[in-house]
Coordinates of C-alpha atoms and ligand atoms in Angstrom, one line a residue:
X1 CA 66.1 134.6 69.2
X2 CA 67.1 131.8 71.4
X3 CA 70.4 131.0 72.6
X4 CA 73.4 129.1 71.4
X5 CA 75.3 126.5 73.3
X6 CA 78.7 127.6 72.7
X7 CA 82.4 126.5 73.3
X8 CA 85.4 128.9 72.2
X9 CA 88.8 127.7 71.6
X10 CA 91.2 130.9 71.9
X11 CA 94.8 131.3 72.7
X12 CA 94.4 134.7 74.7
X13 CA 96.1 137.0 73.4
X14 CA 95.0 140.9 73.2
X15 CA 91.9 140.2 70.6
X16 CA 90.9 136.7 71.7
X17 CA 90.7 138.5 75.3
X18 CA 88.5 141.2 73.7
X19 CA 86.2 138.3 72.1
X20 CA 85.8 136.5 75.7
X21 CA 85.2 140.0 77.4
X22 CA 81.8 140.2 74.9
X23 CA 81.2 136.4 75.1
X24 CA 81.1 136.7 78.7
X25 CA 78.0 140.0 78.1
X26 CA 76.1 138.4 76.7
X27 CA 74.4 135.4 78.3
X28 CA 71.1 135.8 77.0
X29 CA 72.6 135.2 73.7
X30 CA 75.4 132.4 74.1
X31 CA 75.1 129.7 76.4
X32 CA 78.5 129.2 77.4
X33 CA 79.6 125.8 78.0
X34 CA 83.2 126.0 78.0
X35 CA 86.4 127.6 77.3
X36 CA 89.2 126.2 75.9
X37 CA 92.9 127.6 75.1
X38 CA 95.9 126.4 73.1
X39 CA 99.1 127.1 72.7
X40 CA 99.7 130.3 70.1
X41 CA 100.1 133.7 70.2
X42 CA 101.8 132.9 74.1
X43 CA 102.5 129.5 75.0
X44 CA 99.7 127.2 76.3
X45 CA 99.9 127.7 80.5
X46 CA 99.8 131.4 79.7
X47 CA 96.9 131.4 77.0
X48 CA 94.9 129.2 80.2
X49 CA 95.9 131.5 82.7
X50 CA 94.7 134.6 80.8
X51 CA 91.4 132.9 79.8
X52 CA 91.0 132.4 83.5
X53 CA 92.1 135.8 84.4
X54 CA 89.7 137.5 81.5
X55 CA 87.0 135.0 83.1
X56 CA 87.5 137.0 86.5
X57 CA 87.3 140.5 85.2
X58 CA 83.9 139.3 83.7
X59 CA 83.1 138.1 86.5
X60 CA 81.9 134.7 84.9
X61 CA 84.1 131.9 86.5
X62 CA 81.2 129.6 86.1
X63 CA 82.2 128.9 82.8
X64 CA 84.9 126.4 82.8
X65 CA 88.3 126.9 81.3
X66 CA 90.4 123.7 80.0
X67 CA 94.3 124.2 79.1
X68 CA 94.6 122.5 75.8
X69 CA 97.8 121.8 73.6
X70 CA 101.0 123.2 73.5
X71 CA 101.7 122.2 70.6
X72 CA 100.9 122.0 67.0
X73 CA 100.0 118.7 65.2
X74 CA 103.2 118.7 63.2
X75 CA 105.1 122.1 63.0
X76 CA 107.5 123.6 65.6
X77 CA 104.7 126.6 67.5
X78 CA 105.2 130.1 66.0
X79 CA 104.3 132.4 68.9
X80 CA 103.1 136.1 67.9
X81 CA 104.1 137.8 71.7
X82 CA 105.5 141.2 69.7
X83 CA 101.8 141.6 69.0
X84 CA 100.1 140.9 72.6
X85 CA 102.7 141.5 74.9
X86 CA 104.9 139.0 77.0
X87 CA 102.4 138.3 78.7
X88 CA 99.6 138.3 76.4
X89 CA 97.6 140.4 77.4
X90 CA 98.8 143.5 76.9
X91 CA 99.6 146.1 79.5
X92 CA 96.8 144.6 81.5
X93 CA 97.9 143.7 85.0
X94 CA 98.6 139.8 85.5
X95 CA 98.9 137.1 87.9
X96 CA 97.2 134.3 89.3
X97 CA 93.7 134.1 88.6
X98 CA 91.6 133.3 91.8
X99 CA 90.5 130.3 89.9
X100 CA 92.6 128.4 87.5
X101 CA 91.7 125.9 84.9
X102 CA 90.3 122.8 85.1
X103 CA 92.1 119.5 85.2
X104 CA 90.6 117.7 82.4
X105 CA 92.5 118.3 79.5
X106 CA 90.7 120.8 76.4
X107 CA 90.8 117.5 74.3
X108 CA 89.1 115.8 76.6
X109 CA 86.4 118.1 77.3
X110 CA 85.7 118.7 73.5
X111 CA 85.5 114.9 73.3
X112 CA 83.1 114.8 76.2
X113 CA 81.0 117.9 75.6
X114 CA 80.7 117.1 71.8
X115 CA 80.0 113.5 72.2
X116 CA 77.4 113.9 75.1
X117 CA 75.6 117.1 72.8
X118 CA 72.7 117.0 70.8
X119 CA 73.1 116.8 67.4
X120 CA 74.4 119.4 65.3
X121 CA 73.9 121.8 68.6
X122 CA 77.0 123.3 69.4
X123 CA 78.6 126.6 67.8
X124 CA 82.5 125.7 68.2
X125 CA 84.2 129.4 68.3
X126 CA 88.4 128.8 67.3
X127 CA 90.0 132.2 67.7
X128 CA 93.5 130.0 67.8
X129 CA 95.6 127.6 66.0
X130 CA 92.9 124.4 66.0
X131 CA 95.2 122.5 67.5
X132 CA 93.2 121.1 69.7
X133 CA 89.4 120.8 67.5
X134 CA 91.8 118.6 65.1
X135 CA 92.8 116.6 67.6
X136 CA 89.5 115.9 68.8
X137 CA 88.3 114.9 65.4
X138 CA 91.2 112.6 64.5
X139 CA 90.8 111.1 68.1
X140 CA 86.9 110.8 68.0
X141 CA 85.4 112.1 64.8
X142 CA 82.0 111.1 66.3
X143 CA 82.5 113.9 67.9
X144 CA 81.6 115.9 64.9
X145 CA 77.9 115.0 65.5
X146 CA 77.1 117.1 68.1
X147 CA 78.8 120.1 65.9
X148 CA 75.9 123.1 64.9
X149 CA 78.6 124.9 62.8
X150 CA 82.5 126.3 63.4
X151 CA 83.2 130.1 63.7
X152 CA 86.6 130.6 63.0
X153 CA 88.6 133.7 62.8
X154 CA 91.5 132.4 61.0
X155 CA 92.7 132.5 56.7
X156 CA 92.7 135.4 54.3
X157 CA 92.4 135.8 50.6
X158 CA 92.2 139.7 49.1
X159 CA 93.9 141.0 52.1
X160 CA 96.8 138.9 52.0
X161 CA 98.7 137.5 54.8
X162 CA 99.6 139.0 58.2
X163 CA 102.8 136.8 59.1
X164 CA 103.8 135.4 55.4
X165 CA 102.7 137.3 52.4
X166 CA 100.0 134.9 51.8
X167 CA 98.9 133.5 55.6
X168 CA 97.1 134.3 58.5
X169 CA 98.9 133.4 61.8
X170 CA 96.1 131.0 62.9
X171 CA 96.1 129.0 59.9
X172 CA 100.0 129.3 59.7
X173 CA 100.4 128.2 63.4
X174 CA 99.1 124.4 62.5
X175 CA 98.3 124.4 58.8
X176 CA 98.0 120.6 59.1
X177 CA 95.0 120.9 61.9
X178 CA 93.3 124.1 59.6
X179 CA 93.3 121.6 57.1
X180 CA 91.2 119.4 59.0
X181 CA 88.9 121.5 60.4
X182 CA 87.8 123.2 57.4
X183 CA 87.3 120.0 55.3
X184 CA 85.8 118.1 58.8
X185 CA 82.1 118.2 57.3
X186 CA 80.0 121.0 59.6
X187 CA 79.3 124.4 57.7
X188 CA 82.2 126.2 58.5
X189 CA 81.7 130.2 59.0
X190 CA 85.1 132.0 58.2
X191 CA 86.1 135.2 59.5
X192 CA 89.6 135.9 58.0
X193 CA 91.4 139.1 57.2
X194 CA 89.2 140.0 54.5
X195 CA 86.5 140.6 57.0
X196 CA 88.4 141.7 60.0
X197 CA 90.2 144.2 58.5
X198 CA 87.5 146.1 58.0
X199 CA 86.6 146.2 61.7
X200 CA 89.1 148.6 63.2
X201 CA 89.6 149.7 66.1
X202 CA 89.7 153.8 65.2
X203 CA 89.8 156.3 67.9
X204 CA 86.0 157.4 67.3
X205 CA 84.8 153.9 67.6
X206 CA 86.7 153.3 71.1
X207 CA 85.9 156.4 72.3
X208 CA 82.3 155.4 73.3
X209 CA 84.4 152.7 75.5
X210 CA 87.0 154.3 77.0
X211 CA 83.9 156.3 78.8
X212 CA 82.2 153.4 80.3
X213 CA 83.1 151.8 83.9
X214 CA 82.7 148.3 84.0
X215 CA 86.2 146.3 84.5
X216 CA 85.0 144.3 81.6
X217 CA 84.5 148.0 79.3
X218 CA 87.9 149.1 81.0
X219 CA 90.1 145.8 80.1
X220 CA 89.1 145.8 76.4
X221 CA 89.8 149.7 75.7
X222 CA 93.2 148.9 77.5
X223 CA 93.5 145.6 75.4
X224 CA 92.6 148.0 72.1
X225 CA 94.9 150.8 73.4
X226 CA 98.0 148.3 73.5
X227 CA 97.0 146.8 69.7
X228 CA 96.6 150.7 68.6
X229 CA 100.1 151.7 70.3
X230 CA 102.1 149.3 68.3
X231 CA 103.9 150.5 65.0
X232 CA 102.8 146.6 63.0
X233 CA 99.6 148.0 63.1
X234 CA 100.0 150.8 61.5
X235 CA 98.8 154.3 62.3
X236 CA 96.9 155.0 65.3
X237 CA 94.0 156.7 63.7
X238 CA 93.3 153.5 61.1
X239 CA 92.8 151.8 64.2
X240 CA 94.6 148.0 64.5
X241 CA 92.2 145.2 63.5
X242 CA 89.8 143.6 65.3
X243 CA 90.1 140.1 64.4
X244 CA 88.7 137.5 67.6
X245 CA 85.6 139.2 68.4
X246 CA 84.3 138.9 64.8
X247 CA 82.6 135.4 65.1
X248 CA 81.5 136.2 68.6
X249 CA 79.6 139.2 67.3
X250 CA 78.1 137.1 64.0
X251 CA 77.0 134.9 66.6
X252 CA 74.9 137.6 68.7
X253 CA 73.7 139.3 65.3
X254 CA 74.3 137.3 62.3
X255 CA 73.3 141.0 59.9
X256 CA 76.6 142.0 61.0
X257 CA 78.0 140.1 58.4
X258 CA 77.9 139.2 54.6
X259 CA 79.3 136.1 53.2
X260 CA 80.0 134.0 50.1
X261 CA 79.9 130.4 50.1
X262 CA 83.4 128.7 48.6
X263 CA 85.5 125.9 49.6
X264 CA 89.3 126.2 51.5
X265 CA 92.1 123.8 51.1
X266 CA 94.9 124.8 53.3
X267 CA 98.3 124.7 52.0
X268 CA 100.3 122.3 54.7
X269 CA 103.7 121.6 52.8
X270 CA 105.4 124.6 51.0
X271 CA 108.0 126.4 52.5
X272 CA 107.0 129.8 51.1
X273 CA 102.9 129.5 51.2
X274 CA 102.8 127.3 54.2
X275 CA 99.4 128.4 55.7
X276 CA 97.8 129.9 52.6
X277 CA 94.2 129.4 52.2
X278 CA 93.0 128.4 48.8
X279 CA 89.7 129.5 48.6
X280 CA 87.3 128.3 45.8
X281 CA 84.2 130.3 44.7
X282 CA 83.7 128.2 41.9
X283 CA 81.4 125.6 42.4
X284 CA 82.8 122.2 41.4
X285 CA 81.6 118.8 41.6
X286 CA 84.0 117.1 42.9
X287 CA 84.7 119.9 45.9
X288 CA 81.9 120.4 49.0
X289 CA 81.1 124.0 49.9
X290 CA 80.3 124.0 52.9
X291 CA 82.1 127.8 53.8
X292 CA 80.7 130.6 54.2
X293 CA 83.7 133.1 53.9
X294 CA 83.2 136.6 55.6
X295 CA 83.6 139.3 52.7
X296 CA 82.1 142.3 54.5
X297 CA 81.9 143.6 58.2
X298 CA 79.5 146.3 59.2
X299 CA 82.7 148.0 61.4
X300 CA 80.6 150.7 63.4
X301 CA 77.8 147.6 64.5
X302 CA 80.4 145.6 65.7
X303 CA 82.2 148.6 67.6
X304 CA 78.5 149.6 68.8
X305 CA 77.3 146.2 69.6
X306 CA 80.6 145.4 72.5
X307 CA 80.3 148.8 73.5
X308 CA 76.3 148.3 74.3
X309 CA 77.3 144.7 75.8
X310 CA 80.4 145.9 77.8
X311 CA 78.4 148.6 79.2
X312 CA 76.3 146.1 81.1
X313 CA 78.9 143.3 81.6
X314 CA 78.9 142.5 85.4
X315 CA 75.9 143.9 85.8
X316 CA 72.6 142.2 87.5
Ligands
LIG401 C1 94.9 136.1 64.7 O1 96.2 135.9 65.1 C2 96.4 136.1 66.5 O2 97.6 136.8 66.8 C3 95.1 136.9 66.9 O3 94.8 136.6 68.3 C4 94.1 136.5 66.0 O4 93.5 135.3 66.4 C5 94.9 137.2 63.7 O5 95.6 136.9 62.6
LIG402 CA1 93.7 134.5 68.7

């Protein structure tokens, strides 16, 4: 299989950190053409500093990082630090990166990379609040051109909500640019709760990774380890959700995953359902279904594949 040419759009955070770490193994796979980061589960100069800092560990800081918005398109920012740590990141010792972020703005470079791209050639990862995708489409939606497909980790349907009863916290972050993206045109992969909650992070499936000795194999068992410690994830041995690494690993082995196709609205407005995502299996004629919703994870591949690619990571 060839390679992709990939950009992710994360807001680092203990899982989007975990999805970088196996972006960043596996550059026979995904050509990596930027990074960029939003303000979300931190605010937006810590989400750039921790891409930049995850970058080092991988050893990969010839993939650009570009600090992106700080804020949503039309809601005050919800920040979910209680599950990634003041900083982030976990326990996982911070500072400043040897190399920080770029100056152009995320915007910008999304505007630039996308416009300049082959058509339809570009997997666009959002691991975040999309922010900053929406506001490259409403800027320049020519930009959606050079679009292959979105792989999103955001929304949830049977699983209900994990910050309202019925939303996901990067849908409910900036319902208004989730909105956007999923009705923007491109075949939209989603990987919401339904999916990731079946890919957990259980003390037999870390286990393989807490043995191995690459930085990039140590950083995400201690990333994991944090998620696992903390009593909203429930009991240690269920293992806390893996939710950021999920379209990252589709993307290196599509089997991983099974899907149906459907439509998704997002609710922008009420009060009590504010980032809901209405999602329609139904075919109807006067609704485009252009989603592919995750309904099924293959758990002990995913766990297998980052261990095999975290294994080598950082190695020649
Ligand atoms: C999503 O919310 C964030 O806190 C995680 O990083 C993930 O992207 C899961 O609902
Ligand atoms: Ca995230």
């Amino acid at each position: 299989m060839s390679s992709s040419a990939v950009i992710i759009d994360c807001d680092p955070g203990v899982d989007d950190g975990v999805a970088l770490l196996l972006a960043f193994a596996a550059p026979d796979m995904l050509e990596l053409r930027g990074i960029t980061t939003v303000g979300g589960n931190v605010a937006a100069p810590l989400t750039a500093r921790n891409a930049c800092l995850i970058r080092e560990i991988a050893g990969r800081e010839d993939v650009p990082v570009h600090a992106g918005c700080a804020r949503p398109l039309r809601r005050e920012p919800v920040e979910a630090g209680h599950f990634h740590g003041e900083s982030g990141l976990g326990d996982l010792p911070t500072g400043s990166p040897r190399k920080g972020p770029e100056a152009l703005h995320a915007v910008e470079f999304l505007i630039h990379e996308l416009t300049h791209a082959a058509a339809a050639s570009i997997s666009l990862v959002i691991t975040g609040p999309m922010t900053n995708v929406a506001t490259a489409i409403q800027r320049r939606p020519e930009v959606l051109r050079g679009i292959r497909e979105f792989a999103i980790m955001g929304g949830a349907r049977s699983a209900g909500g994990n910050i309202t009863p019925s939303a996901e916290y990067n849908i409910y972050a900036d319902p208004h640019a989730a909105q956007v993206v999923f009705n923007a045109g491109p075949p939209v992969y989603a990987f919401g709760l339904d999916a990731t909650h079946q890919v957990r992070a259980t003390p037999a499936r870390t286990a393989a990774l807490g043995a191995l000795e690459t930085p990039a194999a140590r950083a995400a068992f201690d990333l994991l380890e944090f998620s696992n410690a903390l009593p909203a994830n429930g009991p240690r041995e269920q293992g806390s959700p893996l939710h950021d690494p999920c379209p990252i690993a589709w993307l290196i082995d599509p089997s991983l995953f099974e899907f149906r196709r459907c439509h998704v609205d997002v609710e922008t407005e009420s009060a009590l359902t504010a980032g809901h995502t209405a999602v329609e299996f139904r075919p109807r004629a006067d609704r485009v279904q252009n989603v592919q919703w995750a309904v099924r994870a293959n758990g002990d591949g995913i766990f297998a594949l980052l261990t095999k690619r975290l294994a080598q990571s950082g190695k020649a």
